[in-house]
XYZ file of C-alpha atoms in Angstrom:
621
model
C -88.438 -42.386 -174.062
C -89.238 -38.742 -174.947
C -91.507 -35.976 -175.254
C -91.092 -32.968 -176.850
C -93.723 -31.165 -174.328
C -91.743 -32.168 -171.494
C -89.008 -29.838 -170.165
C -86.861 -32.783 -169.206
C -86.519 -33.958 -172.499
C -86.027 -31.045 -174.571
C -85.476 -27.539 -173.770
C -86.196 -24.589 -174.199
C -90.406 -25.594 -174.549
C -91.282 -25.076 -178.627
C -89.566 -23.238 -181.561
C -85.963 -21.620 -180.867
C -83.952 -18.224 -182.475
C -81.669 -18.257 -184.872
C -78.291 -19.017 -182.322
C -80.535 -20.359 -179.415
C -79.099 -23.575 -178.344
C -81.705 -26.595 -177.802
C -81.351 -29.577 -175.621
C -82.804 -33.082 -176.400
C -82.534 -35.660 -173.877
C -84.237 -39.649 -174.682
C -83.879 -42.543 -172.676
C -84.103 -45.711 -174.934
C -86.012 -48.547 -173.347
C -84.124 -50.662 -170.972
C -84.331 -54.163 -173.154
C -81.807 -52.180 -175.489
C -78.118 -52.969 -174.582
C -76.001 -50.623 -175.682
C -77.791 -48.387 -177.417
C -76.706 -46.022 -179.633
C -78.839 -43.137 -180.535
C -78.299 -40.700 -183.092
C -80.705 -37.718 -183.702
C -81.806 -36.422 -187.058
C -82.749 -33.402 -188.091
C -83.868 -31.893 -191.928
C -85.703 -29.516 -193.224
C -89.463 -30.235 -193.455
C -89.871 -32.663 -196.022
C -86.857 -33.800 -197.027
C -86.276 -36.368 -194.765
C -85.693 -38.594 -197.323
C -82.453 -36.621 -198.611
C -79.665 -38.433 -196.977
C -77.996 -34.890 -198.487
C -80.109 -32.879 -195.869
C -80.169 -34.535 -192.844
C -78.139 -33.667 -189.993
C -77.333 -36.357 -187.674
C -76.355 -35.747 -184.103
C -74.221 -38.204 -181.960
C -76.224 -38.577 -178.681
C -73.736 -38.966 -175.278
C -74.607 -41.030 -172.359
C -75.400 -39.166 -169.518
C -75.523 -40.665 -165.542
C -78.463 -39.885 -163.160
C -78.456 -41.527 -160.336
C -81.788 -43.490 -159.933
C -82.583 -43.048 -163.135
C -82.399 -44.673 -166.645
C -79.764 -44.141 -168.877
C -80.168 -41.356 -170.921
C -79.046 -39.445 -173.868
C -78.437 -36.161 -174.435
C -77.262 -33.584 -177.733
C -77.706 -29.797 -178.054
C -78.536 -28.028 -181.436
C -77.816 -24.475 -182.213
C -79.569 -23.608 -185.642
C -77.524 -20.925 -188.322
C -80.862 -20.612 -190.045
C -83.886 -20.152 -189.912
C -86.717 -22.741 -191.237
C -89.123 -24.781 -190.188
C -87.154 -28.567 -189.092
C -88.578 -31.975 -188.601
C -86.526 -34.361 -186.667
C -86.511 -38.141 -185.618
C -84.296 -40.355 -183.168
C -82.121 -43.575 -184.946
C -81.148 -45.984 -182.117
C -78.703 -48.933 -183.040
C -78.181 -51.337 -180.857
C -77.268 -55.416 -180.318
C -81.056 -55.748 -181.241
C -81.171 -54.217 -184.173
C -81.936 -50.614 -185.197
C -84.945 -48.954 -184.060
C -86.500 -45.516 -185.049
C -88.391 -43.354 -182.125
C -91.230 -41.275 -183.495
C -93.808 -39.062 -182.395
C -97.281 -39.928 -181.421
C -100.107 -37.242 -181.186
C -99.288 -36.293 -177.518
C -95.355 -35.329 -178.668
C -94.225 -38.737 -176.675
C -92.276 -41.252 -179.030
C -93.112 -44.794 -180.061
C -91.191 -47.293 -181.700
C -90.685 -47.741 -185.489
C -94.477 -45.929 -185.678
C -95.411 -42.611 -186.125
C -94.898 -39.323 -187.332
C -92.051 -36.738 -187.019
C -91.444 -33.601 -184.302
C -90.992 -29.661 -185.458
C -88.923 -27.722 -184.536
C -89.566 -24.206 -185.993
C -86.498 -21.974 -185.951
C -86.772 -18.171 -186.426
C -85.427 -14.912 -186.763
C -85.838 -12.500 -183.557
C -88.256 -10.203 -184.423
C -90.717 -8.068 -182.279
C -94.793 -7.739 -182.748
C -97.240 -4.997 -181.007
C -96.488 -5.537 -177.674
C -99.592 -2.986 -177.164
C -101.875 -5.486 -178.716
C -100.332 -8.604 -176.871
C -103.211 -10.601 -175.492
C -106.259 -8.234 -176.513
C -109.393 -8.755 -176.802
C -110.246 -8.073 -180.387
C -113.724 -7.335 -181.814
C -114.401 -8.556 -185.506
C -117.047 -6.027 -187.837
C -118.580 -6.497 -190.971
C -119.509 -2.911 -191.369
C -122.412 -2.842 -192.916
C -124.180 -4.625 -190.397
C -122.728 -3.266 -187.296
C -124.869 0.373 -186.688
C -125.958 2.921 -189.149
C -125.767 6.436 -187.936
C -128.188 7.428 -190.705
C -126.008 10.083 -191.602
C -126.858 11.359 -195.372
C -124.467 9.579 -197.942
C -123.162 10.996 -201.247
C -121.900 9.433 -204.461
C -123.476 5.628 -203.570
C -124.033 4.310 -206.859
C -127.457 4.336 -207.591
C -127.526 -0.192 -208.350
C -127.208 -0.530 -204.712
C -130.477 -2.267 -203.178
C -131.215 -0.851 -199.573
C -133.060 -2.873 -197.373
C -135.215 -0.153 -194.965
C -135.686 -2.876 -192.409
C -132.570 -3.238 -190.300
C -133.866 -6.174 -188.714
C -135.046 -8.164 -192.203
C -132.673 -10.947 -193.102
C -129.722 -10.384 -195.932
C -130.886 -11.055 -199.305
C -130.013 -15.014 -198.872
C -131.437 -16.206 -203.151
C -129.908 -15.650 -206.513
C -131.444 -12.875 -208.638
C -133.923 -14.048 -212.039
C -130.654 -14.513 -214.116
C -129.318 -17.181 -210.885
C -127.018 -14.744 -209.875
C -125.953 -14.154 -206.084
C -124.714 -10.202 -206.820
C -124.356 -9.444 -202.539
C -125.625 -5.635 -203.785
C -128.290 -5.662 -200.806
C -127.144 -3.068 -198.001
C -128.367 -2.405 -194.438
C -126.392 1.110 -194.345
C -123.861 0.417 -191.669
C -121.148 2.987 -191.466
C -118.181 4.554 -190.083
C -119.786 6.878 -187.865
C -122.115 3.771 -186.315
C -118.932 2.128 -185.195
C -117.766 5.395 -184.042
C -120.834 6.304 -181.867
C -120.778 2.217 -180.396
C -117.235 2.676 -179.411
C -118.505 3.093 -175.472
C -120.402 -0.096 -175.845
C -117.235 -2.218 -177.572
C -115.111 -0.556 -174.322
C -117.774 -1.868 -172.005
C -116.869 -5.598 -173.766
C -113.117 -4.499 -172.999
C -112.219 -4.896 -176.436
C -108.700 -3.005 -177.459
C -108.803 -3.922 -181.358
C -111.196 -3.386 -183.726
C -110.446 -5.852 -186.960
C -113.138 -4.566 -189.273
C -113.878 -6.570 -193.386
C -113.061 -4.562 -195.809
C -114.147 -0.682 -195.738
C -112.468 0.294 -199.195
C -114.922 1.326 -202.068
C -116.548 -2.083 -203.534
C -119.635 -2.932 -204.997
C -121.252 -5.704 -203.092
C -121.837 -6.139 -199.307
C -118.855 -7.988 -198.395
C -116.192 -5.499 -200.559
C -113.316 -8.135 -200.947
C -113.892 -7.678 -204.497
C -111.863 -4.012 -204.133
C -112.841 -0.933 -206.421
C -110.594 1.756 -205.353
C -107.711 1.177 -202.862
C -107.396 4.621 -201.765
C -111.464 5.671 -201.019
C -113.796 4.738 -198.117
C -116.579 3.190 -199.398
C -118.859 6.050 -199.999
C -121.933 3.862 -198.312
C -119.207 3.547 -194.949
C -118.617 7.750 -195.455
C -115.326 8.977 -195.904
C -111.428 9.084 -195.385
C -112.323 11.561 -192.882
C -114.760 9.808 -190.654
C -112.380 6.572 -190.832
C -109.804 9.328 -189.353
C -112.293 10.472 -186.707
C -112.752 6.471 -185.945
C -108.882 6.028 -185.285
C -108.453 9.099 -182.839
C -112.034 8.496 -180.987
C -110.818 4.800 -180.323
C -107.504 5.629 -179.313
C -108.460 8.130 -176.716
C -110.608 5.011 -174.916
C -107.720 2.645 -175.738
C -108.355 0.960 -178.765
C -106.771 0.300 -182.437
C -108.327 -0.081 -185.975
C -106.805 -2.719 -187.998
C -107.822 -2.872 -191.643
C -108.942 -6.001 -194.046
C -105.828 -5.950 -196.870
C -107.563 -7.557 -199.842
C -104.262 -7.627 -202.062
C -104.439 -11.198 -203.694
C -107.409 -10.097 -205.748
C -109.205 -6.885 -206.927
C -112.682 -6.697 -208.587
C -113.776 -6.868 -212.121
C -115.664 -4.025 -211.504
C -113.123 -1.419 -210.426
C -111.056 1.820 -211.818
C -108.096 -1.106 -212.225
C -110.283 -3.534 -214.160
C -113.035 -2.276 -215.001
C -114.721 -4.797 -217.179
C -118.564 -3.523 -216.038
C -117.369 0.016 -217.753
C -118.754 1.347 -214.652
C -115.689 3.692 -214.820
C -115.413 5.154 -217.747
C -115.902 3.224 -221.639
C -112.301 3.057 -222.199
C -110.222 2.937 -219.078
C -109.434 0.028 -217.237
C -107.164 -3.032 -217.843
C -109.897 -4.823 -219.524
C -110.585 -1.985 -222.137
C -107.234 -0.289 -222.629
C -104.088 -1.983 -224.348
C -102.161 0.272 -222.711
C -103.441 0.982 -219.058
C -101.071 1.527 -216.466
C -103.011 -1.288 -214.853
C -102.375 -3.715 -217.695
C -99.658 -5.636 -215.973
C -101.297 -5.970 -212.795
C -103.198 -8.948 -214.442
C -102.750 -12.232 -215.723
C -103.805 -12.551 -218.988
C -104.402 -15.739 -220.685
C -106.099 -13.939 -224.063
C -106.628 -10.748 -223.354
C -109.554 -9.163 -222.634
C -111.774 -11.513 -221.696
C -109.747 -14.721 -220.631
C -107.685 -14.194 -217.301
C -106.671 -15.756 -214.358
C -108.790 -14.816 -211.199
C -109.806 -15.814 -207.292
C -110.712 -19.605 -207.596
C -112.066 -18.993 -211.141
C -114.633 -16.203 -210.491
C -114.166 -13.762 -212.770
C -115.270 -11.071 -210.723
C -112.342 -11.283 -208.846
C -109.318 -10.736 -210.891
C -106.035 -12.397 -209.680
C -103.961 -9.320 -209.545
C -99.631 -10.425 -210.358
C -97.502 -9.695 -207.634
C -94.484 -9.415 -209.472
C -95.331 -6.596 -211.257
C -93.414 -3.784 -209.463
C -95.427 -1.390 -210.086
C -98.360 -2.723 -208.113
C -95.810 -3.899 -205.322
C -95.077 -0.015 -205.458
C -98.834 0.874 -205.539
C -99.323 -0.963 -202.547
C -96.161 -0.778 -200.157
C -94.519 2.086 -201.405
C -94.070 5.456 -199.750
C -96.894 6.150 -200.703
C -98.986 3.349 -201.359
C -102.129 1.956 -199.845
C -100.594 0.530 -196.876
C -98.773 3.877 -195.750
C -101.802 5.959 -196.562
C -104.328 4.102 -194.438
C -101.685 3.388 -191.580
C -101.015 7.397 -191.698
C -104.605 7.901 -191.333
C -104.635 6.418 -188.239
C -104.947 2.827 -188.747
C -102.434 0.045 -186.589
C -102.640 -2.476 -188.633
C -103.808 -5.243 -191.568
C -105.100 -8.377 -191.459
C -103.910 -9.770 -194.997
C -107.072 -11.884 -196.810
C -106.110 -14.995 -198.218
C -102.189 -14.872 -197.117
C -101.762 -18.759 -198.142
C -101.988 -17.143 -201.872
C -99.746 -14.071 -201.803
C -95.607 -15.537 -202.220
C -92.571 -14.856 -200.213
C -91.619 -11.667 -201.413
C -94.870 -9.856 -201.557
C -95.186 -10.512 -197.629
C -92.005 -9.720 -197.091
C -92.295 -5.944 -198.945
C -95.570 -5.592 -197.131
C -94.287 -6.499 -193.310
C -90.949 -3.947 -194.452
C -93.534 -0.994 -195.629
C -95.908 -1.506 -192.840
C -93.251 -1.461 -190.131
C -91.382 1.502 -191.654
C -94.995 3.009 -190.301
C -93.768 1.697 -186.854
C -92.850 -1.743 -184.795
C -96.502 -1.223 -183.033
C -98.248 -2.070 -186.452
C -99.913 -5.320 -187.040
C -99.416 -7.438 -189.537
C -101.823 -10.043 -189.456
C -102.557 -13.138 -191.503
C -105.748 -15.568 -192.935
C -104.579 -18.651 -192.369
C -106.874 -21.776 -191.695
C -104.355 -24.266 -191.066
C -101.171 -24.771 -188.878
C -99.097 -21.747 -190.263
C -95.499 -23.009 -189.360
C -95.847 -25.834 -191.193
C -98.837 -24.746 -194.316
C -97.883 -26.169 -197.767
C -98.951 -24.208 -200.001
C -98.807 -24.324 -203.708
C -95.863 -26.839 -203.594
C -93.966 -25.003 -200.913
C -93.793 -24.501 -197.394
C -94.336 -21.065 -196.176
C -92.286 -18.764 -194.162
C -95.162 -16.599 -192.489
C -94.080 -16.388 -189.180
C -90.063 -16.917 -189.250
C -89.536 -13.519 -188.505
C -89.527 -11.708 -191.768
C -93.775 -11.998 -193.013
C -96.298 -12.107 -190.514
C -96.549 -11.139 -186.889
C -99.041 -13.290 -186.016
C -102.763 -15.617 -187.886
C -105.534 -15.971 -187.419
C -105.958 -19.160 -185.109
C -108.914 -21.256 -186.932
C -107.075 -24.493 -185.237
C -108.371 -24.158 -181.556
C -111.555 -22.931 -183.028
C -112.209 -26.475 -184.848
C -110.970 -28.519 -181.468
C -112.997 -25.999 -179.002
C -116.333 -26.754 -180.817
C -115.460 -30.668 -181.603
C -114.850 -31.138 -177.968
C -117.907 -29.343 -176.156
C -120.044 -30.917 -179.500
C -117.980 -34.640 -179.636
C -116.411 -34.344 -176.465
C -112.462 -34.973 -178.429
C -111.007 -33.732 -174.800
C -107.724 -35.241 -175.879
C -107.372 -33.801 -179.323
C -108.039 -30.233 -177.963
C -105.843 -30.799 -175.692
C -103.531 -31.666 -178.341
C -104.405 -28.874 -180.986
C -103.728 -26.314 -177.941
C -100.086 -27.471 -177.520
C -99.203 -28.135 -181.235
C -99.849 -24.377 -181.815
C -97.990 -23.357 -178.983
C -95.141 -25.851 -179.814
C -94.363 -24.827 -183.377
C -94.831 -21.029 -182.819
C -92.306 -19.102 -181.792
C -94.097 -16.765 -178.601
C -94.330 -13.984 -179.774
C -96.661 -15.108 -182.744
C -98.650 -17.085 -179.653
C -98.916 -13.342 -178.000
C -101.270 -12.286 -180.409
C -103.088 -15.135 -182.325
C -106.811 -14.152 -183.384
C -108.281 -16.864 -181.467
C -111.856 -17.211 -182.965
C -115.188 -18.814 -182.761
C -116.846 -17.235 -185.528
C -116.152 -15.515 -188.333
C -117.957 -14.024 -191.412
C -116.141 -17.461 -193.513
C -117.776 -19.643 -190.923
C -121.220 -20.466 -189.365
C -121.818 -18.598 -185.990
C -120.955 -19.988 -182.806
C -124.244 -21.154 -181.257
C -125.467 -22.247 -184.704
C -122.102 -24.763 -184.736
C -122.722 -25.925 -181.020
C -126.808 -26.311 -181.308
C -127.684 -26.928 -185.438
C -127.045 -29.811 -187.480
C -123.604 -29.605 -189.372
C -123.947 -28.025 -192.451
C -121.197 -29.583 -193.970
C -121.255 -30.238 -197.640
C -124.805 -28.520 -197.417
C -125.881 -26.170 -199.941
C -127.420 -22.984 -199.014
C -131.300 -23.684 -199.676
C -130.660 -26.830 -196.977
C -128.712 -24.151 -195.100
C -131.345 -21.885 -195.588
C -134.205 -24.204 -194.118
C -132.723 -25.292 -191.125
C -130.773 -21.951 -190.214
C -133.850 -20.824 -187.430
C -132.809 -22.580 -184.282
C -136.159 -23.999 -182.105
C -136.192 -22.657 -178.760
C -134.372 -26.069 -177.290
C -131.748 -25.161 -179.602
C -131.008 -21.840 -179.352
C -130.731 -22.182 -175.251
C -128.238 -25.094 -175.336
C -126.310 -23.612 -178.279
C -125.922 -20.390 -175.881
C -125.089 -22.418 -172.648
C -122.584 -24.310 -174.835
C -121.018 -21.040 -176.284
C -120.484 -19.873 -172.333
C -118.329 -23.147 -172.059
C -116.488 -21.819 -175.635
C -116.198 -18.366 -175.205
C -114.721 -19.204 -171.623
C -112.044 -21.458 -172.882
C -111.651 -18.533 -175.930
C -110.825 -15.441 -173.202
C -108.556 -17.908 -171.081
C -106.096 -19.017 -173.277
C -103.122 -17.754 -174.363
C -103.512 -15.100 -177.665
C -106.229 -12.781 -178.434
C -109.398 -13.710 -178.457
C -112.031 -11.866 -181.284
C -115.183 -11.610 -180.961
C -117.479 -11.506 -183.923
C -119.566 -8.848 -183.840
C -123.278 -9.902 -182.239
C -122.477 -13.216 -181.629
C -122.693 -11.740 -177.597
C -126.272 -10.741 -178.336
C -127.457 -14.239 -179.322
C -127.064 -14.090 -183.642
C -127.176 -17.227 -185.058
C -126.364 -18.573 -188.833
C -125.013 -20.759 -190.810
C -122.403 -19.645 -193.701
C -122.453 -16.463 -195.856
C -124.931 -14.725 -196.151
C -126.430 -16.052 -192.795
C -123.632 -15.419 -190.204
C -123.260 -11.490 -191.840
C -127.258 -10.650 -190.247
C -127.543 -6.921 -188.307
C -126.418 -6.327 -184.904
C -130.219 -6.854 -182.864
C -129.903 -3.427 -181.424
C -132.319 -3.045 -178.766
C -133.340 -7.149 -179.178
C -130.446 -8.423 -177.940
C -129.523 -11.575 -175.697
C -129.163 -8.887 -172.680
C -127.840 -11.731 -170.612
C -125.101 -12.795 -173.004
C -124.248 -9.568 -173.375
C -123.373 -8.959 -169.419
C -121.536 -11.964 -169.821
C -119.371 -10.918 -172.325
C -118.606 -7.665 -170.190
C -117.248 -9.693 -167.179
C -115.283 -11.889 -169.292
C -114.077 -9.405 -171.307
C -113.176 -6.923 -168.678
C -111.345 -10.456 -166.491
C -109.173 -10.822 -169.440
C -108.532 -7.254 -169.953
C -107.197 -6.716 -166.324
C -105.634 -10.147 -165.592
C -102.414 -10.109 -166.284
C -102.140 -13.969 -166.060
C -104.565 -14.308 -168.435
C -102.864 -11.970 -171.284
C -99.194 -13.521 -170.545
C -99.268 -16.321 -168.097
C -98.081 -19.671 -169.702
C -100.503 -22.342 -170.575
C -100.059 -25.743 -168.816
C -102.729 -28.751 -169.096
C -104.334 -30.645 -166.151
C -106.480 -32.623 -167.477
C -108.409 -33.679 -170.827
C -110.902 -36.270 -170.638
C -114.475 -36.820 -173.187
C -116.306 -34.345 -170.778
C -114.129 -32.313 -168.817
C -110.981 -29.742 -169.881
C -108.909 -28.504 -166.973
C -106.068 -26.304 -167.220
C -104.142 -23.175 -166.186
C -102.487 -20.103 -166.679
C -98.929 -19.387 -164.400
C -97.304 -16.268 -164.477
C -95.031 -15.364 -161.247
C -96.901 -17.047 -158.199
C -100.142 -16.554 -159.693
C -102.009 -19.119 -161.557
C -105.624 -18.753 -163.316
C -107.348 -22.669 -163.144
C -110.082 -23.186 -165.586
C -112.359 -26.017 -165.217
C -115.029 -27.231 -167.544
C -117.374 -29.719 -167.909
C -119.053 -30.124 -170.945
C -120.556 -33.568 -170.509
C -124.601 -33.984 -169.482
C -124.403 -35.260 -165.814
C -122.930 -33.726 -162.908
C -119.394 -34.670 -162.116
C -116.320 -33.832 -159.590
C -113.426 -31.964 -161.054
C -110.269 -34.021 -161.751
C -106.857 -32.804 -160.784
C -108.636 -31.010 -157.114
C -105.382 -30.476 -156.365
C -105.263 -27.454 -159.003
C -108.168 -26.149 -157.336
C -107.866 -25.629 -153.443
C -111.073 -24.808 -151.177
C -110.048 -21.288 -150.431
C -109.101 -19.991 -154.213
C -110.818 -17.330 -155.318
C -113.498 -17.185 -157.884
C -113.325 -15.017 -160.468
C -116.172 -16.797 -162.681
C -119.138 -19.762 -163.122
C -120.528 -20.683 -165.413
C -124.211 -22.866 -164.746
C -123.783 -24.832 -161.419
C -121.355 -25.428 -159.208
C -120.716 -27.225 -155.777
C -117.967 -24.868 -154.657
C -114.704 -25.455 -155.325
C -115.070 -29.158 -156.407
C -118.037 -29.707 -158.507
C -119.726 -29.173 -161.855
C -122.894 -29.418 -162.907
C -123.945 -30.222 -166.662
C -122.287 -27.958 -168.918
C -120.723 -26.027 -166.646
C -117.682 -23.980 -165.599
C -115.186 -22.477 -163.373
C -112.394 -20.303 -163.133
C -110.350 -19.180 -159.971
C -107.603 -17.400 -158.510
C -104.832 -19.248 -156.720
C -101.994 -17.429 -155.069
C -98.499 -18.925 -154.018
């Protein structure tokens, strides 16, 4: 009847410009007699508004050998994100056609399509399909280089291989003030290893001067970290990874600064009377929410550590995207780009005046947002956001296909990846799909071969966390042979996939502090490792991989099969995630003589995988 995935119902494939014309074509089952259907389309969530519904007389159209269809076009004046249905009247009665999970319609049940209509608008075409490489910097590499200025309630561990502090202190507080020493200048002398991996971005968590580990609680906007070095070795880092081919993109903590900072600065740690919290009339004073000021305020998810900062003030919107605010200073310094913490929480306008001040800086620049959910469609905070209509964000970060990689390889929900793949790739316009940070870990979530091999810590606290976060032997191999089958699916699909830094040297962990260990220098997984070259260095040079569109084979409870077309090439991955050796469905995909470009455990040639194993070939013409 239709299916939005399906050229031959509705064209052009997912969202359209601004003054793109679409095509929908249905064919209403054949027991109807005289059917009349009518589309409707509204934006999301008001389908209940007779007021906003647009309703679209559907003509007959004549095929021979075929059943009657119906087709109308759409050209959208504005941009938004659209949900749409099908009305059919007919001798019968009247009959409503709604989507299923797979995009096809079914009668009188379901849910509704989306159609996301945007603005043109360009991204980084430089970064288009990169492989990105994720740092927490002060676990990455120390260079050991001399420090000045660290204040002197830091606690450095002189063991990089111990674990992070992982209990509360006497008082039961977690403070994250324990520090391995990572810098600037460690990333800077690893650069020739992170090349070898064939990574072209470098996303690293936040480098700005903060006092704890993680510094998303900011102190000072406009200073390296004095434990990371200085403004110029973060300089020095920009130019040394640009001559090998790489960008720097920067962790925007703008939603939030800390309590204990030259804006705030409850702890006094800056002075007895300066500070928001201690001066009626600091320049910073309207940068906060006050509820009764100086001790009652709003702040991140109620820790008041973390002072909500107001984004309607305009003169923090000046401090940060003005000529010469944060964003233009660290972009000037060499940086291409920010990945925006918590986006869901900063509004409209404040993305808006960041995208303008960042791009003013150049249409190469990233703009990057945290997003966990769908993004063309998040509600949030009693509205549905605009991120990526052409006016906020270039592109998310994709935690989607991260949840259906692992559920299918753990669960074996072939059908729902399959699924999650194409809903992203339906409701974003392509550009946005170009560079999506496609993870598997992150330093928000547990690490890879910990989610594949451990129990799920969900709704676990961090002393249960905490006793089962050593994986046995047994564990740790199958979580690794399972995070070949994940990574592989990660580098071959369309968007950007980011690697967290020593997950390809065999760190495990569940949640923070666990997944933020050091980089095993000299212990690493050496194998996993080598791996991670080849893949990385496929991806980099295929062209198919980083542009090629995405088109599924097959999606069963143990195998995935798909490819990537681009000209009269096509990239076919197979894998088999199940415990028992099996043929590849869809052979067709996957002729005798293709060329392979990858396994992954065992094979029989072209045709057959072994247990948790993989394939990927080359098939020309």
């Amino acid at each position: 009847m239709y299916n939005s995935r399906q050229s031959y119902y509705k064209t052009p494939f997912g969202p359209v410009a601004v003054g793109e014309r679409a095509i929908f074509r249905v064919v209403p089952p054949s027991e109807l007699f005289d059917p009349r259907p009518v589309m409707e389309i509204f934006p999301i969530g008001q389908g209940d508004d007779p007021a906003a519904v647009t309703r679209l007389e559907m003509r007959a159209q004549s095929v021979p050998g075929e059943k009657g269809s119906y087709l109308c076009t759409y050209t959208p004046a504005e941009a938004g994100t659209y949900q749409y249905r099908f009305r059919i009247q007919s001798s019968l009665g009247e009959f409503l056609l709604l989507r299923q999970p797979d995009s096809s319609a079914g009668v009188n049940q379901g849910g509704l399509w989306q159609l996301t209509v945007y603005e043109p608008f360009t991204v980084p075409q430089g970064m288009a399909g990169a492989v990105f490489y994720q740092i927490f910097p002060d676990r990455f590499c120390s260079s050991g280089t001399p420090k000045t200025g660290v204040p002197q309630d830091r606690v450095m561990h002189t063991d990089w291989y111990e674990d992070p502090v992982d209990r509360p202190n006497d008082q039961g507080k977690f403070l994250c003030n324990d520090y391995f020493g990572g810098d600037l200048r460690g990333i800077r002398e690893k650069l020739p290893y992170l090349a070898g991996l064939g990574v072209e971005v470098l996303y690293l968590n936040p480098i700005f001067e903060a006092h704890s580990n993680h510094r998303y609680n900011t102190a000072d906007y406009k200073k390296v970290d004095p434990l990371l070095g200085t403004e110029e070795d973060f300089r020095a880092l920009c130019a040394a990874a640009k001559k090998l081919g790489m960008r720097v993109v920067l962790d925007g903590v703008f939603n939030h600064t800390g309590s204990d900072s030259i804006y705030f600065n409850r702890e006094k740690r800056y002075g007895e009377t300066t500070g928001a919290c201690n001066d009626p009339k600091s320049p910073y004073r309207d940068w906060f929410s006050w509820v009764d000021w100086p001790d009652q305020y709003e702040s991140w998810w109620g820790f008041v550590t973390l002072p909500n900062v107001n984004e309607g003030c305009p003169a923090y919107r000046e401090f940060i995207c003005g000529k010469n605010g944060v964003l233009r200073k660290w972009l000037d310094a060499g940086a291409s780009g920010f990945r925006l913490d918590v986006a869901d929480e900063l509004p409209d306008f404040f993305l808006e005046e960041i995208r303008q001040s960042v791009k003013e800086a150049g249409e190469d620049k990233l703009v990057l947002g945290e997003v966990w959910e769908d993004a063309s469609n998040k509600n949030s905070y009693g509205s549905y956001r605009r991120y990526l209509l052409g006016r906020q964000l270039d592109s998310v970060m994709n935690y989607p296909w991260r949840t259906a990689i692992l559920r299918f390889l753990r669960l074996g929900e072939g059908q729902e990846l399959e699924n999650a793949i194409m809903d992203i790739l339906e409701n974003y316009p392509p550009q946005v799909v170009d560079i999506l940070m496609n993870c598997l870990s992150t330093h928000d979530v547990p690490r890879c071969i910990t989610s594949l091999a451990a129990p799920d810590m969900a709704g676990r606290d961090r002393d249960w966390q905490r006793e089962h976060n050593s994986l046995t032997a047994d564990q740790y191999y199958f979580g690794r042979q399972m995070f070949l089958l994940a990574s592989l699916i990660q580098y071959t699909l369309p968007g950007c996939p980011s690697l967290y830094y020593g997950d390809e040297a065999g760190l495990v962990g569940y949640a923070d502090p666990f997944n933020r260990g050091t980089y095993p220098w000299g212990k690493e997984d050496r194998g996993l490792v080598e791996y991670f070259r080849i893949l990385g260095n496929l991806r980099k040079k295929s062209e198919t991989l980083r542009r090629g569109r995405f088109q599924p084979l097959w999606f069963d409870d143990s195998f995935c099969v798909y490819q990537r077309v681009l000209g009269e090439e096509a990239v076919v991955v197979a894998v088999n995630r199940s415990g028992t050796y099996r043929e590849i469905p869809w052979q067709r995909a996957i002729p005798g003589d293709a060329e392979v470009l990858l396994t992954v455990g065992g094979t029989e040639g072209t045709h057959g995988l072994h247990p948790r194993s993989a394939i990927m070939v080359k098939v020309e013409g």
